Coordinates of C-alpha atoms in Angstrom, one line a residue:
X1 CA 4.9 -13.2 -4.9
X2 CA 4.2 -9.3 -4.3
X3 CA 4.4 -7.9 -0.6
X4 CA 1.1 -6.9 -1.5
X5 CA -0.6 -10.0 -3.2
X6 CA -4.2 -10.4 -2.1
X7 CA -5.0 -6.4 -1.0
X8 CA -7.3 -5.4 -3.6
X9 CA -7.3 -1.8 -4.8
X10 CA -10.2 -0.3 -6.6
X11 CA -8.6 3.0 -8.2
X12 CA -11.1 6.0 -9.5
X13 CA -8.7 8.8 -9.7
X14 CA -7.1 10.6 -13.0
X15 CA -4.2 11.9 -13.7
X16 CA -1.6 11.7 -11.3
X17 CA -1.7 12.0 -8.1
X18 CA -4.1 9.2 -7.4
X19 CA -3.1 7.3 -10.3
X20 CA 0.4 6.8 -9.5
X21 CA -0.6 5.8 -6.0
X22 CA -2.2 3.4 -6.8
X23 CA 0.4 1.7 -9.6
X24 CA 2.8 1.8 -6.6
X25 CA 0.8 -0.5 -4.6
X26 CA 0.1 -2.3 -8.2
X27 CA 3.6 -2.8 -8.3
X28 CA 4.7 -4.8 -5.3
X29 CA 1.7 -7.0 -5.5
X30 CA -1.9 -5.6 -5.1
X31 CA -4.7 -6.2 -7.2
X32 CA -5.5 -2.7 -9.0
X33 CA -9.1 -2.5 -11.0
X34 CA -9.0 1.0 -12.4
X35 CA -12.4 2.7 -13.2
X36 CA -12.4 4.7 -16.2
X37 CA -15.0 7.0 -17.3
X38 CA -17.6 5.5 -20.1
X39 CA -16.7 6.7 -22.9
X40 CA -13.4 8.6 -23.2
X41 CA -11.8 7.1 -20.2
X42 CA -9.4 9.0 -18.0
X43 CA -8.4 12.2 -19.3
X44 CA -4.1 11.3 -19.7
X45 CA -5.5 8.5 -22.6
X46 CA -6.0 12.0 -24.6
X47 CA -3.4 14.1 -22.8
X48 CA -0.3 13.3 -25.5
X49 CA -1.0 14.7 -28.9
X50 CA 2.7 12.0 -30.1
X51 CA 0.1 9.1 -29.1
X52 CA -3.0 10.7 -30.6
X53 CA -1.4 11.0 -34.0
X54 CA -0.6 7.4 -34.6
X55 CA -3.6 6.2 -32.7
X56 CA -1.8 4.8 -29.8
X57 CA -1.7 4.8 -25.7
X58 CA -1.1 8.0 -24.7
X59 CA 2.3 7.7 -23.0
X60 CA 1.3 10.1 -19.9
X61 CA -1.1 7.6 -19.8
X62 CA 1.6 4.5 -19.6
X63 CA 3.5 6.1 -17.0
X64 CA 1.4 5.7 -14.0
X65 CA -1.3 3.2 -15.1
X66 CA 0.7 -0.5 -15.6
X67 CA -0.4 -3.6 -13.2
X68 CA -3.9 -2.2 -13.3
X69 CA -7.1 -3.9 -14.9
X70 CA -9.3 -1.3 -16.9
X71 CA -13.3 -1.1 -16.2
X72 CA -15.5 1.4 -17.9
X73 CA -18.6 2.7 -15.7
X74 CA -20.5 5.5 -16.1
X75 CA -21.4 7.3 -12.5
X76 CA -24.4 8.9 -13.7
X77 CA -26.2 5.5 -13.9
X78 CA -27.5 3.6 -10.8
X79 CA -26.8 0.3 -12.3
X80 CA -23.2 1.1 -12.6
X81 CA -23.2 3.0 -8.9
X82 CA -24.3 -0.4 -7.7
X83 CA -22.0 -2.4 -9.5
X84 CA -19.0 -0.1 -8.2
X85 CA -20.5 -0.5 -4.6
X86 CA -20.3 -4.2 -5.0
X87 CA -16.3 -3.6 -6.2
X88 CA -16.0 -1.2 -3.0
X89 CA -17.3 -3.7 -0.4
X90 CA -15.0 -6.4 -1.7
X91 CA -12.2 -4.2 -1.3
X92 CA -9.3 -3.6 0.6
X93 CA -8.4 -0.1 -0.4
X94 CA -10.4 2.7 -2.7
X95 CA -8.4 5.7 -3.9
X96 CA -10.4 8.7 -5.2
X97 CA -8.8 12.2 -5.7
X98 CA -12.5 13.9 -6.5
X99 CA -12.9 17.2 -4.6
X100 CA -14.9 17.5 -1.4
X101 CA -18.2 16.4 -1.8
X102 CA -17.8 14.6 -5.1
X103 CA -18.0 11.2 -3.8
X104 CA -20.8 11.8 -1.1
X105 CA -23.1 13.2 -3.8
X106 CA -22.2 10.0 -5.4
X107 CA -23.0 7.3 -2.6
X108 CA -19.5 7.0 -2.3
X109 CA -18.5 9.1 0.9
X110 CA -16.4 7.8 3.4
X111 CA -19.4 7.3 6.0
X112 CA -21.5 5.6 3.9
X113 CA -18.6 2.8 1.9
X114 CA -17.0 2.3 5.5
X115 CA -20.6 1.4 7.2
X116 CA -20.9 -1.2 4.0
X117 CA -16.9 -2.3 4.6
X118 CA -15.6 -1.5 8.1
X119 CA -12.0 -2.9 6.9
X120 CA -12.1 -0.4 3.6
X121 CA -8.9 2.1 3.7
X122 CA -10.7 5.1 2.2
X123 CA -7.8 7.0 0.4
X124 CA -8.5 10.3 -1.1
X125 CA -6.0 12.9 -2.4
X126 CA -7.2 17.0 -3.0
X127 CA -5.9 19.9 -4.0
X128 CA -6.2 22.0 -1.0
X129 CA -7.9 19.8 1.5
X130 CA -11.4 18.8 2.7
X131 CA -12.0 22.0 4.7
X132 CA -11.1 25.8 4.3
X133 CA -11.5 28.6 1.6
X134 CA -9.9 26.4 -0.9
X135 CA -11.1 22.9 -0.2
X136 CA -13.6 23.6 -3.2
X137 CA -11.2 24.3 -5.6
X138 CA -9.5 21.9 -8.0
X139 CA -5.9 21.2 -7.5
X140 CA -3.1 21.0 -9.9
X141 CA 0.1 21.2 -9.8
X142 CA 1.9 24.6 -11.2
X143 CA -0.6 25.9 -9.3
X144 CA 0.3 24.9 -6.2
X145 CA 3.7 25.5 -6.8
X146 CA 2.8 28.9 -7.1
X147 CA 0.5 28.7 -3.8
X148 CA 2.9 27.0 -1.9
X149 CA 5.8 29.6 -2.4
X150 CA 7.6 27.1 -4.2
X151 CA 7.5 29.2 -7.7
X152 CA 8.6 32.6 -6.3
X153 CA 11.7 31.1 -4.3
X154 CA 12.8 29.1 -7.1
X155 CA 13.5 32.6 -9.1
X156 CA 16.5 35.2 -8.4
X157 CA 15.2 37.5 -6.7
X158 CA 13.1 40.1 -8.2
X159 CA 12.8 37.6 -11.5
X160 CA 10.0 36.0 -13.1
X161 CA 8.9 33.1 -10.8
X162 CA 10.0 29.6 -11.9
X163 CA 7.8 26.6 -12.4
X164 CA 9.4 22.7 -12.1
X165 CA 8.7 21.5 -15.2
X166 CA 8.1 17.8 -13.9
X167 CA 4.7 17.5 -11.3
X168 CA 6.9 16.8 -8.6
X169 CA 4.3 17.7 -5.8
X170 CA 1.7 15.6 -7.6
X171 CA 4.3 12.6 -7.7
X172 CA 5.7 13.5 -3.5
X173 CA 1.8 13.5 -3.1
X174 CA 1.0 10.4 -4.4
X175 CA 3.9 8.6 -2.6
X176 CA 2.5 10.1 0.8
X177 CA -1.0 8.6 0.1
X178 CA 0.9 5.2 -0.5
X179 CA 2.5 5.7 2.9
X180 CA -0.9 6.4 4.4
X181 CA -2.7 3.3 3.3
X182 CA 0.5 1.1 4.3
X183 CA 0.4 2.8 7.6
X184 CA -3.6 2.0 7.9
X185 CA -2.7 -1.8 6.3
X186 CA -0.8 -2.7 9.4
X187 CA -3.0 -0.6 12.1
X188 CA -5.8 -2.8 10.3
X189 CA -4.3 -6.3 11.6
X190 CA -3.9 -5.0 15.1
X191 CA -7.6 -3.5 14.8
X192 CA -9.2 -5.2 12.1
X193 CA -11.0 -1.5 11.1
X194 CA -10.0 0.5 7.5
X195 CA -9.8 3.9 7.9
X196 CA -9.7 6.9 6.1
X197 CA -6.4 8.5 4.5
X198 CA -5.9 11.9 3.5
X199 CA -3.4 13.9 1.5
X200 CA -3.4 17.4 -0.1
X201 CA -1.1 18.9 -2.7
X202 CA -0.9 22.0 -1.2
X203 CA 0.2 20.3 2.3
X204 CA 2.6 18.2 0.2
X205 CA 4.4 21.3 -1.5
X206 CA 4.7 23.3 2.0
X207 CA 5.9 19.7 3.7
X208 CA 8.3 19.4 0.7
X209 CA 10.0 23.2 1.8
X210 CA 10.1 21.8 5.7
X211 CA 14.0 23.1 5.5
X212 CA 13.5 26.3 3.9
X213 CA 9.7 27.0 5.9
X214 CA 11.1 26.3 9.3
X215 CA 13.8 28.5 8.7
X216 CA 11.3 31.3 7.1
X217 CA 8.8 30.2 10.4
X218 CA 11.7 30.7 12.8
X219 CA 13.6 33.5 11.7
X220 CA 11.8 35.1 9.1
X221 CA 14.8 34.4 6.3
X222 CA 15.0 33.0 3.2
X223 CA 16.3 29.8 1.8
X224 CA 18.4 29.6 -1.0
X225 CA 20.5 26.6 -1.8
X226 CA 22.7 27.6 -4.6
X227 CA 23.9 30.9 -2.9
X228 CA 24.7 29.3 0.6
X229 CA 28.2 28.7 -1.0
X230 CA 30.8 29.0 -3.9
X231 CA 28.3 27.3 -6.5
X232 CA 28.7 28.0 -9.7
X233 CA 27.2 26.8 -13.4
X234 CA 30.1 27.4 -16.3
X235 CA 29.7 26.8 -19.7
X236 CA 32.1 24.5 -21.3
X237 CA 32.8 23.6 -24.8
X238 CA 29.9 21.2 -25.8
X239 CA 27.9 21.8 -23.1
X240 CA 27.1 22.8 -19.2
X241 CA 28.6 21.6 -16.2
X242 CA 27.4 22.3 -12.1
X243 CA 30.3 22.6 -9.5
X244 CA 29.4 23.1 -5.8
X245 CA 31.9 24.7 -3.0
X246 CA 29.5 23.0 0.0
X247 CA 32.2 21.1 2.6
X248 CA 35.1 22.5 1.6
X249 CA 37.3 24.8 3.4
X250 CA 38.8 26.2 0.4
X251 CA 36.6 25.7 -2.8
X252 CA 38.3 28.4 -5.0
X253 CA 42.1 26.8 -4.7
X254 CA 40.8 23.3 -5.8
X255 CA 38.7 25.2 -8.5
X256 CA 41.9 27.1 -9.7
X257 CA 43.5 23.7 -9.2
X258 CA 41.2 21.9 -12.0
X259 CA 41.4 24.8 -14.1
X260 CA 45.7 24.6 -13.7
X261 CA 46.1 28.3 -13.2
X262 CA 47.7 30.3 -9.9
X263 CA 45.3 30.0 -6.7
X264 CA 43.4 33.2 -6.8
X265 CA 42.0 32.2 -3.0
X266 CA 45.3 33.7 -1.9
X267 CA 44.2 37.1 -2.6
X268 CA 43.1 38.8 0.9
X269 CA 39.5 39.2 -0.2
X270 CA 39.4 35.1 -1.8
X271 CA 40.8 33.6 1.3
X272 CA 37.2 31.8 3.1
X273 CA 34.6 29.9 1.8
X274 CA 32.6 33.5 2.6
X275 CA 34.7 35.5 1.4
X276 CA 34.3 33.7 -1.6
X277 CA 30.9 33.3 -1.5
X278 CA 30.6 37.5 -1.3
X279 CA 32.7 37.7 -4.5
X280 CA 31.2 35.0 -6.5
X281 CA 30.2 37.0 -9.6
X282 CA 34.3 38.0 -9.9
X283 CA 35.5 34.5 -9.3
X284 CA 33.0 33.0 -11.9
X285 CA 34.6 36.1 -14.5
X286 CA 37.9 34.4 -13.3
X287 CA 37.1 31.3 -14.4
X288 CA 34.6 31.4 -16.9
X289 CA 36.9 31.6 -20.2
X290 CA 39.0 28.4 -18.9
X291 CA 35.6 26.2 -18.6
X292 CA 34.6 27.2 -21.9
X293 CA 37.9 25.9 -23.5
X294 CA 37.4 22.4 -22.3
X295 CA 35.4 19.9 -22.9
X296 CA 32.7 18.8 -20.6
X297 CA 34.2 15.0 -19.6
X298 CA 37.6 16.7 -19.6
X299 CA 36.0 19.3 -17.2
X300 CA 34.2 16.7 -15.1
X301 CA 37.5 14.6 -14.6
X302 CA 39.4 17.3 -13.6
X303 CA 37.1 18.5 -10.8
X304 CA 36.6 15.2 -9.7
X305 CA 40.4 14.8 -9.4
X306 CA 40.1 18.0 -6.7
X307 CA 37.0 16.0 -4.6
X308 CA 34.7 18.9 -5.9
X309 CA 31.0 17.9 -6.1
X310 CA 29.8 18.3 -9.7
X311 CA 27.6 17.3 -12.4
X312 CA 27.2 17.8 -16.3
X313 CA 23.8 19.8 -16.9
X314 CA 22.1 17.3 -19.4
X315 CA 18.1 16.9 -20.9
X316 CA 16.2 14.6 -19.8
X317 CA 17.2 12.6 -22.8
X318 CA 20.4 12.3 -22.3
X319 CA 19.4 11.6 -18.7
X320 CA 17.7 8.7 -19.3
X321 CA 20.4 7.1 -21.3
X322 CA 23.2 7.9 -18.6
X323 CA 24.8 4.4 -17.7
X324 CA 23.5 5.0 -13.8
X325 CA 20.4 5.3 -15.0
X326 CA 20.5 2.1 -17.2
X327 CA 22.3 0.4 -13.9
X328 CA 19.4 1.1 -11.8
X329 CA 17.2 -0.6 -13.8
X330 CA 14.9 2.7 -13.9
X331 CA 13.3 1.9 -17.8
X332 CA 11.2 -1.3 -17.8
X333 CA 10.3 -2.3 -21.2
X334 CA 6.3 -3.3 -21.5
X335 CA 4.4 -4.7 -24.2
X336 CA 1.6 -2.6 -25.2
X337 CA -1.2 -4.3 -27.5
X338 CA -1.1 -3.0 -31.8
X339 CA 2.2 -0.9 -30.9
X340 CA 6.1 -1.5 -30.5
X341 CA 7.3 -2.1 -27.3
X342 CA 7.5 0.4 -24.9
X343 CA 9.7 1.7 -22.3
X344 CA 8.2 3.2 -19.4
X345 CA 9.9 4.5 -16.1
X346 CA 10.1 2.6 -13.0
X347 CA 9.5 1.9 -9.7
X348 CA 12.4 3.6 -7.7
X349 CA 11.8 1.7 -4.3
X350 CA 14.0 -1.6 -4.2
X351 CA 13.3 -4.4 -2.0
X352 CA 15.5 -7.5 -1.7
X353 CA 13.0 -10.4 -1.9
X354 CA 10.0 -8.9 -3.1
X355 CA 10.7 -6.4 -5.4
X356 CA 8.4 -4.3 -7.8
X357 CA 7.5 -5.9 -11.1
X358 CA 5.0 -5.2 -14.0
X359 CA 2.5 -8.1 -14.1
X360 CA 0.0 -6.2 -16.4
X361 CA 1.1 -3.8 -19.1
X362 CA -1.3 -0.3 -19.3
X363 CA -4.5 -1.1 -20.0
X364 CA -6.2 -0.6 -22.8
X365 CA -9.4 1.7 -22.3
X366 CA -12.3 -1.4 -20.6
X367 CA -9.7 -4.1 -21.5
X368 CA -10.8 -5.9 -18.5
X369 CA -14.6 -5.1 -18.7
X370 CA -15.8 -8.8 -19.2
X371 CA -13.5 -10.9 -16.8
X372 CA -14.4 -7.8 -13.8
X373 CA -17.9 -8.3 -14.2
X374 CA -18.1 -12.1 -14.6
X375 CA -15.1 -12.5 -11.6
X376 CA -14.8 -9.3 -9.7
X377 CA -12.1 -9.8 -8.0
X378 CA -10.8 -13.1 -10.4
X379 CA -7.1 -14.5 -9.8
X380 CA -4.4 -12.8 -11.8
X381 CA -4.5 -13.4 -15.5
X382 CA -2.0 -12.3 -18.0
X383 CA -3.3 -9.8 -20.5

């Protein structure tokens, strides 16, 4: 039994934000029917040219679609508007990430679905918001990173700004709008009135930088991580490793320490962690030629031996087959219809008793068409 069983989700958004939302609340219990476009479908079935090739699920697609049921309507005809309507007033929750105005030209407004279903949790997700200069604008999310600030402080400064490659606002963004509708689910006992719930990427990106903005907001200085301290990435033999000098009163000893040459901190310009930090480029000179004779496990194990925080650089390959990785049970293997099993990523959020599970595999494009319409909202059947 989910923590969620019986909440019934109808889920009209595309590509991640909304989607993944609503897969969350898929994946600890809830009833998700996803509507899909006639046609095509949502636009990640076509997003991943791998997929396209062999004439298989998109994988983008995969990753934030499973425990949901698959419906095809088409939004220009009444007959479908009305059949949605029917879906909407027999649910618990409807997530939309459409911009402003989209749904109302539609019938499908917030005023007009919660006067049909006072207990509906209206969740909508946006780019910029419902209001301001912006609010008409689509949303995605390099842009926003550039927007929100978050592009040009990544970057040295005076470089070329640097992007995230993952949509990590779209993803923080879609876990607030899970938070939202939880928070309205347990006003809603108390109450017995839905409500609406609103997020925006671009709120999400600034809310994301609430260390580095304050601090900009306050005193008007900049943020960066990596040169609060001795932190340094070397080069080693077969690869790249990331050693940090945060909490430590005397990072460049224990460095020298690993590395088995004479403490260089006892030099009278090496001695603090700031004196350090102001002589970073000569320390890393220092040291750079003794990294790149070892190793990187050999490199690892003897910073680890002087308590230093570090970490081997690896791709996102080699990341996903990192025993912690495996340990956390973060790849769950699905069984997707005409193709070899798959393995898609998890749900990161672990509860004791009720945990999250896949019950449904990602669905194939209307999979679900005949047992919606004949059951709307039928008991859970394995696909």
């Amino acid at each position: 039994m989910g923590v969620l069983d019986g909440i019934r989700v109808v889920d009209l958004s595309e590509v991640y934000q909304g989607p993944v939302a609503a897969q969350s609340l898929g994946d600890f219990g809830a009833e998700v029917i996803k509507v899909e476009r006639a046609g095509t479908g949502e636009v990640l079935r076509s997003s991943d040219p791998a997929a396209t090739a062999k004439g298989w699920m998109s994988s983008h697609y995969a990753a934030a679609n499973r425990n949901k049921r698959s419906i095809t309507l088409d939004l220009k005809s009444e007959k479908d508007i009305a059949f949605l309507k029917e879906l909407i007033r027999d649910a618990d929750v409807l997530i939309h990430n459409y911009r402003p105005g989209v749904a109302e030209r539609l019938g499908l407004g917030y005023e007009a679905m919660s006067l049909e279903n006072p207990r509906l949790i209206y969740a909508c997700g946006t780019g910029f918001g419902e209001t301001g200069p912006l609010a008409s604008m689509g949303g995605q999310d390099l842009i926003i990173q550039s927007l929100s600030g978050m592009a040009y402080e990544s970057a040295p400064e005076g470089a070329e700004p640097h992007f995230v490659n993952p949509p990590a606002v779209d993803y923080a963004s879609g876990m607030l709008l899970v938070q939202g509708i939880l928070l309205a689910i347990l006003d809603r006992q108390k109450t017995g009135l839905g409500q609406k719930v609103n997020i925006c990427l671009l709120d999400t990106a600034i809310a994301i930088q609430s260390l580095e903005a304050t601090t900009q907001s306050m005193y008007g200085s900049t943020t960066h991580w990596f040169d609060l301290a001795p932190n340094f990435v070397f080069k080693t033999r077969d690869g790249w490793v990331t050693v940090l000098g945060f909490f430590r009163d005397n990072p460049l000893a224990l460095l020298c320490a690993a590395m088995e040459i004479p403490d260089a901190s006892r030099q009278p310009h090496l001695r603090t962690p700031a004196d350090q930090l102001a002589h970073r480029d000569e320390i890393k000179q220092l040291l750079a030629e003794h990294f790149e004779q070892l190793d990187t496990v050999e490199v690892l194990d003897r910073l680890a031996a002087q308590d230093l925080l570090c970490a081997p650089v690896q791709s996102l390959a080699e990341a996903l087959r990192h025993p912690q990785v495996r340990e956390n049970g973060m790849l769950w293997p699905v069984s997707i219809e005409n193709q070899p099993e798959a393995r898609i990523i998890g749900n990161p959020l672990k509860l004791s008793r009720t945990p999250a599970q896949v019950r449904r595999p990602p669905p194939l494009l209307d999979q679900h068409r005949e047992e919606i319409l004949e059951g709307r909202w039928s008991p859970l059947i394995a696909s």
